[in-house]
Tab-separated table of C-alpha atoms in Angstrom:
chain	number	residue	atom	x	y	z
A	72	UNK	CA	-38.534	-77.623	40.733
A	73	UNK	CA	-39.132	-74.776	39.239
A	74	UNK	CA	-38.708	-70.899	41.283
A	75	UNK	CA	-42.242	-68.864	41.519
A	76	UNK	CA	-42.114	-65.466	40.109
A	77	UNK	CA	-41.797	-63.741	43.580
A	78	UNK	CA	-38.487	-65.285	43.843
A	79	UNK	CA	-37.101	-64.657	40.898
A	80	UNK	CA	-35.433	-61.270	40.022
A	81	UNK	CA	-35.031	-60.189	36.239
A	82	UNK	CA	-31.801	-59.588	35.191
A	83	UNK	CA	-29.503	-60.718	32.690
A	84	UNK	CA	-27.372	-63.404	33.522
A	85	UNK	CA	-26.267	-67.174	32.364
A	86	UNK	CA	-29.020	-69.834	32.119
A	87	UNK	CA	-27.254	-72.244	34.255
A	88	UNK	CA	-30.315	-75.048	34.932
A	89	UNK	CA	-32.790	-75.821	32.570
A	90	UNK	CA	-36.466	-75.368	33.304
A	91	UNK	CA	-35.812	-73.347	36.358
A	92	UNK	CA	-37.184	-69.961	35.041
A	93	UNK	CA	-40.816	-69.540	35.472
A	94	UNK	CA	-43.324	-68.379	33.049
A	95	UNK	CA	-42.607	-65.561	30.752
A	96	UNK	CA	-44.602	-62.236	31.947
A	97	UNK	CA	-45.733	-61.658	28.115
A	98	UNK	CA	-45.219	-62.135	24.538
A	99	UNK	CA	-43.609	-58.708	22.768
A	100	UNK	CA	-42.860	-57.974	19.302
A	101	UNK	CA	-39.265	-56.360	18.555
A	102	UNK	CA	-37.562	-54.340	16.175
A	103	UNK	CA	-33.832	-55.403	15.441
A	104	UNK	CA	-31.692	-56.166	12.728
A	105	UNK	CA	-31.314	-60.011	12.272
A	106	UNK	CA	-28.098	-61.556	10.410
A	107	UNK	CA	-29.460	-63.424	7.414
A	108	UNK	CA	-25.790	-64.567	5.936
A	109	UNK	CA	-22.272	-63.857	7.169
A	110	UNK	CA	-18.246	-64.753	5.904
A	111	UNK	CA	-15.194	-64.182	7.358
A	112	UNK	CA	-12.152	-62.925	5.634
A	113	UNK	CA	-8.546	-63.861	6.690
A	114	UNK	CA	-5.712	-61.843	5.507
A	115	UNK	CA	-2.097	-61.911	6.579
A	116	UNK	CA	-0.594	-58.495	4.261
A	117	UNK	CA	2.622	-57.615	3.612
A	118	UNK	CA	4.147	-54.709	1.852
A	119	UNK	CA	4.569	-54.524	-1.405
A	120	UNK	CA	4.284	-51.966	-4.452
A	121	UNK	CA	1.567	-52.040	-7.284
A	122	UNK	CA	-2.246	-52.677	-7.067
A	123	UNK	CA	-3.917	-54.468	-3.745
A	124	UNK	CA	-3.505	-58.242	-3.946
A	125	UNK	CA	-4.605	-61.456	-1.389
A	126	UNK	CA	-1.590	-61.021	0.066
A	127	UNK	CA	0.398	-57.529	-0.252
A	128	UNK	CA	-0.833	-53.705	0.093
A	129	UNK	CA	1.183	-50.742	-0.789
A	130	UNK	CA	-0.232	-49.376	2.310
A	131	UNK	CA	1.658	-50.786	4.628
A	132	UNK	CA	4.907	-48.832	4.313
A	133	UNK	CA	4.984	-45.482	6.128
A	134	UNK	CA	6.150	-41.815	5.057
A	135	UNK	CA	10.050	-41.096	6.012
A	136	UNK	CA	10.986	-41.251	9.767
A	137	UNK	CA	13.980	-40.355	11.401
A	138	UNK	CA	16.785	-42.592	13.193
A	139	UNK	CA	14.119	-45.723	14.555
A	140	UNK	CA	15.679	-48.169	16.671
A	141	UNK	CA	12.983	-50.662	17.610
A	142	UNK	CA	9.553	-51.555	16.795
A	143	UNK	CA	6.970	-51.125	19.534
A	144	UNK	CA	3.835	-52.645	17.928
A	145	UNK	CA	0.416	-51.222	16.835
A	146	UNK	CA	-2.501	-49.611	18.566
A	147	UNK	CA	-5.806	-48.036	17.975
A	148	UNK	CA	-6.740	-50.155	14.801
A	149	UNK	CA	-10.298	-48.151	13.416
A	150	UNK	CA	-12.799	-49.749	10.727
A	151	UNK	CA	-14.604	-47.626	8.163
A	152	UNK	CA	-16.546	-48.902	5.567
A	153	UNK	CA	-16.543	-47.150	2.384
A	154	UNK	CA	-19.075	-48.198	-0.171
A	155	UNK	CA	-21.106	-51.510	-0.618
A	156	UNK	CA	-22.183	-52.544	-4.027
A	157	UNK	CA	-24.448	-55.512	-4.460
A	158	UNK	CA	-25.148	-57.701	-7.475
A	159	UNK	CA	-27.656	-60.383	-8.210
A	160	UNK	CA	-26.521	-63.427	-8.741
A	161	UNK	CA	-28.818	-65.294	-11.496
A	162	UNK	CA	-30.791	-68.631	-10.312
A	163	UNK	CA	-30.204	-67.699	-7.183
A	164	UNK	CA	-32.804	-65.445	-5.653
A	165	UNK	CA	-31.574	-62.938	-2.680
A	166	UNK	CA	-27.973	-64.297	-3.337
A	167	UNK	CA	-25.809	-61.519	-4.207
A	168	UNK	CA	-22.530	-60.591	-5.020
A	169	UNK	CA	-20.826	-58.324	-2.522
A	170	UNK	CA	-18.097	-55.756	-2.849
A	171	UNK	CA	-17.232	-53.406	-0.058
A	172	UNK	CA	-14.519	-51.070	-0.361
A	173	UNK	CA	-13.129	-49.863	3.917
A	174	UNK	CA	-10.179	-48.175	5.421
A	175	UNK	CA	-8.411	-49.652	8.509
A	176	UNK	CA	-6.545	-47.155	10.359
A	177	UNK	CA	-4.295	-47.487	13.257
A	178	UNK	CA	-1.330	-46.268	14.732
A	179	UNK	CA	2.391	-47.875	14.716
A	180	UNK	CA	4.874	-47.345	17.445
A	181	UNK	CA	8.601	-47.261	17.458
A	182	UNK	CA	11.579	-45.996	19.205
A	183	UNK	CA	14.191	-43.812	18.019
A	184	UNK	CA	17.840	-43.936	18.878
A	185	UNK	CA	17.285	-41.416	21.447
A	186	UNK	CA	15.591	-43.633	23.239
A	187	UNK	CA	12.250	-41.499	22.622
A	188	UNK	CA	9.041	-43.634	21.306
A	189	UNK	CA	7.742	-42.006	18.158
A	190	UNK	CA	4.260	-43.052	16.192
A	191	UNK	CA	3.235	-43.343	12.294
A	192	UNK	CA	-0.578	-43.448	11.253
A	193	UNK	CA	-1.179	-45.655	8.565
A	194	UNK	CA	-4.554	-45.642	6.643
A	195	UNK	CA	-4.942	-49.218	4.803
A	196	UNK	CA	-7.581	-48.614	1.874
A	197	UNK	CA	-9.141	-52.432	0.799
A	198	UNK	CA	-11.744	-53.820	-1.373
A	199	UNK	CA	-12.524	-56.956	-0.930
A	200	UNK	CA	-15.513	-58.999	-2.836
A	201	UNK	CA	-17.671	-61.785	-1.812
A	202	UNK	CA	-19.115	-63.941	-4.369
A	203	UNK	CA	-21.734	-65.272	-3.161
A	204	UNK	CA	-23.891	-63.925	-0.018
A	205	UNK	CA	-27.568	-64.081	1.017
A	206	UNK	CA	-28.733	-60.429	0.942
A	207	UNK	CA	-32.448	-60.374	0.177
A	208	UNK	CA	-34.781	-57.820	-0.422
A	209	UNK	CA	-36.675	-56.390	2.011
A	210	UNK	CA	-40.779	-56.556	1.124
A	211	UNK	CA	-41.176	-53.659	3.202
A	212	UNK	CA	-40.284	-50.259	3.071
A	213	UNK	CA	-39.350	-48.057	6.105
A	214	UNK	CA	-39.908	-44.662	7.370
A	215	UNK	CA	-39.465	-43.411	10.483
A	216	UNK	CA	-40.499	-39.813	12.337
A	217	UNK	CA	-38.088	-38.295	14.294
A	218	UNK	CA	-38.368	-34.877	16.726
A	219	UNK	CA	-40.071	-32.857	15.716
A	220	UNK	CA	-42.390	-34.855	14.381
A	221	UNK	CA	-41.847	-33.155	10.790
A	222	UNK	CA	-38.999	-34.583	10.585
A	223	UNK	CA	-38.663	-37.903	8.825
A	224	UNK	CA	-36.743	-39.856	6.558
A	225	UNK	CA	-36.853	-42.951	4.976
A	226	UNK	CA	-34.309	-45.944	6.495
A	227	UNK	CA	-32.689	-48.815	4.677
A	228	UNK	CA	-33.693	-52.350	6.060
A	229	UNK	CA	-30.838	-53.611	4.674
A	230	UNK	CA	-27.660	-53.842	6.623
A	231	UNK	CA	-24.560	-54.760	5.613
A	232	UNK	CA	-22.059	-54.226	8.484
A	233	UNK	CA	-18.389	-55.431	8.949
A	234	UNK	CA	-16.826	-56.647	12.339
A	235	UNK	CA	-12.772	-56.915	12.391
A	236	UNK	CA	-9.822	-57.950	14.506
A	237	UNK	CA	-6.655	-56.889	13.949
A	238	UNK	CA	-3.176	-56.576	14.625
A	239	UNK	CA	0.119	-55.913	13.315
A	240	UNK	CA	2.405	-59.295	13.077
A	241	UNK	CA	5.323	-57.933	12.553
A	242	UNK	CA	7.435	-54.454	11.615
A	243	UNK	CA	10.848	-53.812	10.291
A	244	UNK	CA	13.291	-50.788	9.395
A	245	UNK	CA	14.165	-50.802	5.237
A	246	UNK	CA	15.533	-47.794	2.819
A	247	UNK	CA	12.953	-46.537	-0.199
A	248	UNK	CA	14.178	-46.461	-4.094
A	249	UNK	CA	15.061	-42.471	-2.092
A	250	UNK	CA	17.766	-44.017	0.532
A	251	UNK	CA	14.727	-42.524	3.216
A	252	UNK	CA	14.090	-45.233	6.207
A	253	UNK	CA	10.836	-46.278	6.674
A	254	UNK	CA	8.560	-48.744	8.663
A	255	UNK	CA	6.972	-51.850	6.887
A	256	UNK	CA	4.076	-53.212	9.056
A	257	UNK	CA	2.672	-57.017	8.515
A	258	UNK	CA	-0.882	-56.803	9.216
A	259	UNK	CA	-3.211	-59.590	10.209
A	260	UNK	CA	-6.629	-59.171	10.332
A	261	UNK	CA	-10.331	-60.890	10.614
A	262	UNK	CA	-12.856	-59.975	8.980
A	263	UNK	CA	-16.683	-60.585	8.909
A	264	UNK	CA	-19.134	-59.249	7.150
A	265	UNK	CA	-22.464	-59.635	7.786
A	266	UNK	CA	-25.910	-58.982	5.815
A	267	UNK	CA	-28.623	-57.905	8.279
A	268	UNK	CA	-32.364	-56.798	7.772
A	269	UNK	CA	-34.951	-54.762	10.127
A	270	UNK	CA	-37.251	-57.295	11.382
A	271	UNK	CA	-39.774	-57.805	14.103
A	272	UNK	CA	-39.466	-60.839	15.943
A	273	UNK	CA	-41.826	-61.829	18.679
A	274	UNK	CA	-40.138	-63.000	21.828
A	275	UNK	CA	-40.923	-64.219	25.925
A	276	UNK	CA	-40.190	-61.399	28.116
A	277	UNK	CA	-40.380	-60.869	31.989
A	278	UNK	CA	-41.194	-57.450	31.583
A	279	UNK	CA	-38.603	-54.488	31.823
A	280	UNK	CA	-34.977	-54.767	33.574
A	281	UNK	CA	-35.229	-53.713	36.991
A	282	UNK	CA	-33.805	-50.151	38.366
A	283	UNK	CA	-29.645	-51.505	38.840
A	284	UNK	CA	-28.292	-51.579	42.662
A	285	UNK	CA	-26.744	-47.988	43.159
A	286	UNK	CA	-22.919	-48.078	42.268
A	287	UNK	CA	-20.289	-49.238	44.665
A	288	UNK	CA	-18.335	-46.407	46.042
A	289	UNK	CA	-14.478	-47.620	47.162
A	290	UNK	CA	-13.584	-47.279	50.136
A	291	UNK	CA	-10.214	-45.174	50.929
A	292	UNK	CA	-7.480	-47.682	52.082
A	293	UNK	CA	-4.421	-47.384	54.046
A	294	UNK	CA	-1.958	-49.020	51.738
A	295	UNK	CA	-0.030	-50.475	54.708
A	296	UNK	CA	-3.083	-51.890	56.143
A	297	UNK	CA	-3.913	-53.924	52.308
A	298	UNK	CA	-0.321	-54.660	52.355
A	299	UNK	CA	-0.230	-56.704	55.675
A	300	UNK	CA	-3.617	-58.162	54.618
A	301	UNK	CA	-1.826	-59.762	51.179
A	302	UNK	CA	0.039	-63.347	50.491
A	303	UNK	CA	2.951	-63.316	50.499
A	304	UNK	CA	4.820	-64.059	47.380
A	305	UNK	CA	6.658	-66.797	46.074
A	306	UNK	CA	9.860	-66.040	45.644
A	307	UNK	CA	11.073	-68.149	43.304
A	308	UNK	CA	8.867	-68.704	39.763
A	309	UNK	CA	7.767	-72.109	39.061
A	310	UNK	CA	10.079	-74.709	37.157
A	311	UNK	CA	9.269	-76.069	34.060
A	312	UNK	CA	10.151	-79.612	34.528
A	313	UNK	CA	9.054	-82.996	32.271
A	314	UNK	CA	7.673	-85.794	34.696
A	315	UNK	CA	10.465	-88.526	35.640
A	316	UNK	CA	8.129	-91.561	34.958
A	317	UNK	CA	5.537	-91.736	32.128
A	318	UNK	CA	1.661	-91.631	33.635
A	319	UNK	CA	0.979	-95.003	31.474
A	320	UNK	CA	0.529	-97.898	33.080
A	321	UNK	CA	1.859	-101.762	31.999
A	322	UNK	CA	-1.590	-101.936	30.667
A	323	UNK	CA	-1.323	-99.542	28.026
A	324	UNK	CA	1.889	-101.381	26.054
């Protein structure tokens, strides 16, 4: 049985029971971009010198550093793309070939002999080029006013955006042709690019999200108080043991 609208509350949340929402309040008509085709690109790069390949980037070595010990990992990966060029692909309308051209940016961390932990940026400048995508046209063309009203310019309905994920697999202390030690980074990373248009879509909607519940303020807290309040620990962690008999039965033979 379905709720009546005086019970239920707007809000976003998971759609746990099916039919249990009552009627939408209205019919609206959006504005978003909407994903028309999408790829994702795996790499796994190591160092290595000469042009860009699949696998290597000459990148991924950093400038001289001084007496490193131990390497810490990698933080504060950035994406920025670059440049997108798109090509038509023939007897295939609104399939296109895609090359963008971004710079992944992040920050590796080591430790020196002193015992101090020291940081290198490294800036990773990629093309990469998709064969075949859908990317088609937009019909219509879009301008938009913004304040003052004078002010307008025209906007591109055509998106092409790039999502990653990345991290650095592994790093390790080598010499340069100079004798200088430096820091070769292993980088992993996802990729997806997506090709998106400005589109209205029509869609149910119960009206605007209601005003939020004012925020929680914490309480202050004796510490002893919380402490007495907690479990108490196991002392000893749990063993990792194999079973002494097998869970099949005579059955199963």
């Amino acid at each position: 049985m379905s709720i009546t609208r005086d019970e239920f509350i707007p809000r976003p949340g998971v759609v746990n029971k099916q039919g249990y929402l009552p009627d939408p309040e209205e019919l609206v008509c959006i504005e978003v971009p909407k994903v028309f085709d999408q790829c994702l690109i795996k790499r796994c790069l190591i160092f290595d010198d000469g042009p860009d390949t699949d696998d290597t980037d000459e990148e991924l070595r950093s400038d001289p550093i001084d007496n490193p010990r131990i390497f810490i990992g990698c933080r504060d990966f950035d994406l920025k793309l670059c440049s997108v060029e798109k090509f038509p692909i023939a007897g295939k309308p609104g399939f296109k070939k895609v090359i963008i051209s971004f710079v992944i940016s992040f920050f590796a961390d080591f430790i020196d002999t002193c015992g101090k932990t020291q940081n290198e940026l490294f800036e990773i400048s990629r093309t990469e080029v998709i064969p075949k995508l859908y990317c088609p046209d937009s019909i219509a063309q879009i301008s938009a006013s913004f304040v003052p009203v004078c002010n307008s310019r025209d906007l591109d309905p055509e998106i092409v955006k790039l999502e990653m994920v990345a991290e650095c697999l592994d790093g390790t202390f080598t010499c340069d042709c100079d004798g200088n030690e430096v820091l070769d980074v292993t980088l992993g990373f996802h990729l997806i690019v997506k090709c998106e248009l400005i589109v209205q879509l029509l869609i149910p909607a119960y009206g605007y999200c209601p005003v939020p519940n004012q925020c929680d303020e914490e309480p202050e807290e004796n510490p002893c108080e919380r402490f007495e309040r907690a479990p108490v620990p196991k002392f000893f962690p749990d063993q990792m043991l194999d079973p002494l008999f097998c869970n099949c039965s005579e059955d199963d033979d």
